[in-house]
Amino acid sequence: LHSLGRYEEAFHWFTLVNQEKSNSLALCYIAECFEHGQGVEKSEKSALDCYQKAAELGSKVALLRLGEAYARGELGLSRSVELSVHYF
């Protein structure tokens, strides 16, 4: 659904999957939706929260995105080479 551009419906299903049991993949998709305002109001804070939760569950995708965010100063974060390296 997400790849088809049906963002609202995809966001709904990702949220349901994550509610049943914390799911790092679902959290990454939820974060992406918040980050880009796809199917939900754009929120860097919500995106960051979801990426952090997914990273805690061991998601390599979330760790990479957090590293990028620190390197570039995205998602409301200040640039930090030290923290960027930590997540990479």
JSON list of C-alpha atoms in Angstrom, two decimals, residues 19-50:
[
{"chain": "A", "resi": 19, "resn": "GLN", "atom": "CA", "xyz": [0.06, -1.99, 18.42]},
{"chain": "A", "resi": 20, "resn": "GLU", "atom": "CA", "xyz": [-0.30, -5.76, 18.52]},
{"chain": "A", "resi": 21, "resn": "LYS", "atom": "CA", "xyz": [3.41, -6.26, 19.10]},
{"chain": "A", "resi": 22, "resn": "SER", "atom": "CA", "xyz": [6.24, -3.76, 18.76]},
{"chain": "A", "resi": 23, "resn": "ASN", "atom": "CA", "xyz": [7.50, -4.26, 15.24]},
{"chain": "A", "resi": 24, "resn": "SER", "atom": "CA", "xyz": [10.68, -2.53, 14.05]},
{"chain": "A", "resi": 25, "resn": "LEU", "atom": "CA", "xyz": [9.72, -2.68, 10.37]},
{"chain": "A", "resi": 26, "resn": "ALA", "atom": "CA", "xyz": [6.29, -1.19, 11.02]},
{"chain": "A", "resi": 27, "resn": "LEU", "atom": "CA", "xyz": [7.89, 1.51, 13.19]},
{"chain": "A", "resi": 28, "resn": "CYS", "atom": "CA", "xyz": [10.28, 2.43, 10.35]},
{"chain": "A", "resi": 29, "resn": "TYR", "atom": "CA", "xyz": [7.37, 2.79, 7.92]},
{"chain": "A", "resi": 30, "resn": "ILE", "atom": "CA", "xyz": [5.42, 4.83, 10.49]},
{"chain": "A", "resi": 31, "resn": "ALA", "atom": "CA", "xyz": [8.48, 7.04, 10.98]},
{"chain": "A", "resi": 32, "resn": "GLU", "atom": "CA", "xyz": [8.81, 7.52, 7.24]},
{"chain": "A", "resi": 33, "resn": "CYS", "atom": "CA", "xyz": [5.15, 8.53, 7.01]},
{"chain": "A", "resi": 34, "resn": "PHE", "atom": "CA", "xyz": [5.61, 11.11, 9.79]},
{"chain": "A", "resi": 35, "resn": "GLU", "atom": "CA", "xyz": [8.89, 12.33, 8.31]},
{"chain": "A", "resi": 36, "resn": "HIS", "atom": "CA", "xyz": [7.39, 13.03, 4.88]},
{"chain": "A", "resi": 37, "resn": "GLY", "atom": "CA", "xyz": [3.77, 13.75, 5.87]},
{"chain": "A", "resi": 38, "resn": "GLN", "atom": "CA", "xyz": [2.47, 10.74, 3.97]},
{"chain": "A", "resi": 39, "resn": "GLY", "atom": "CA", "xyz": [-0.97, 9.69, 5.19]},
{"chain": "A", "resi": 40, "resn": "VAL", "atom": "CA", "xyz": [-0.49, 11.64, 8.41]},
{"chain": "A", "resi": 41, "resn": "GLU", "atom": "CA", "xyz": [0.46, 15.18, 9.41]},
{"chain": "A", "resi": 42, "resn": "LYS", "atom": "CA", "xyz": [4.21, 15.73, 9.07]},
{"chain": "A", "resi": 43, "resn": "SER", "atom": "CA", "xyz": [6.03, 15.55, 12.42]},
{"chain": "A", "resi": 44, "resn": "GLU", "atom": "CA", "xyz": [9.79, 15.32, 12.76]},
{"chain": "A", "resi": 45, "resn": "LYS", "atom": "CA", "xyz": [9.44, 14.64, 16.49]},
{"chain": "A", "resi": 46, "resn": "SER", "atom": "CA", "xyz": [7.10, 11.68, 15.91]},
{"chain": "A", "resi": 47, "resn": "ALA", "atom": "CA", "xyz": [9.37, 10.39, 13.15]},
{"chain": "A", "resi": 48, "resn": "LEU", "atom": "CA", "xyz": [12.39, 10.62, 15.44]},
{"chain": "A", "resi": 49, "resn": "ASP", "atom": "CA", "xyz": [10.54, 8.84, 18.26]},
{"chain": "A", "resi": 50, "resn": "CYS", "atom": "CA", "xyz": [9.57, 5.98, 15.94]}
]
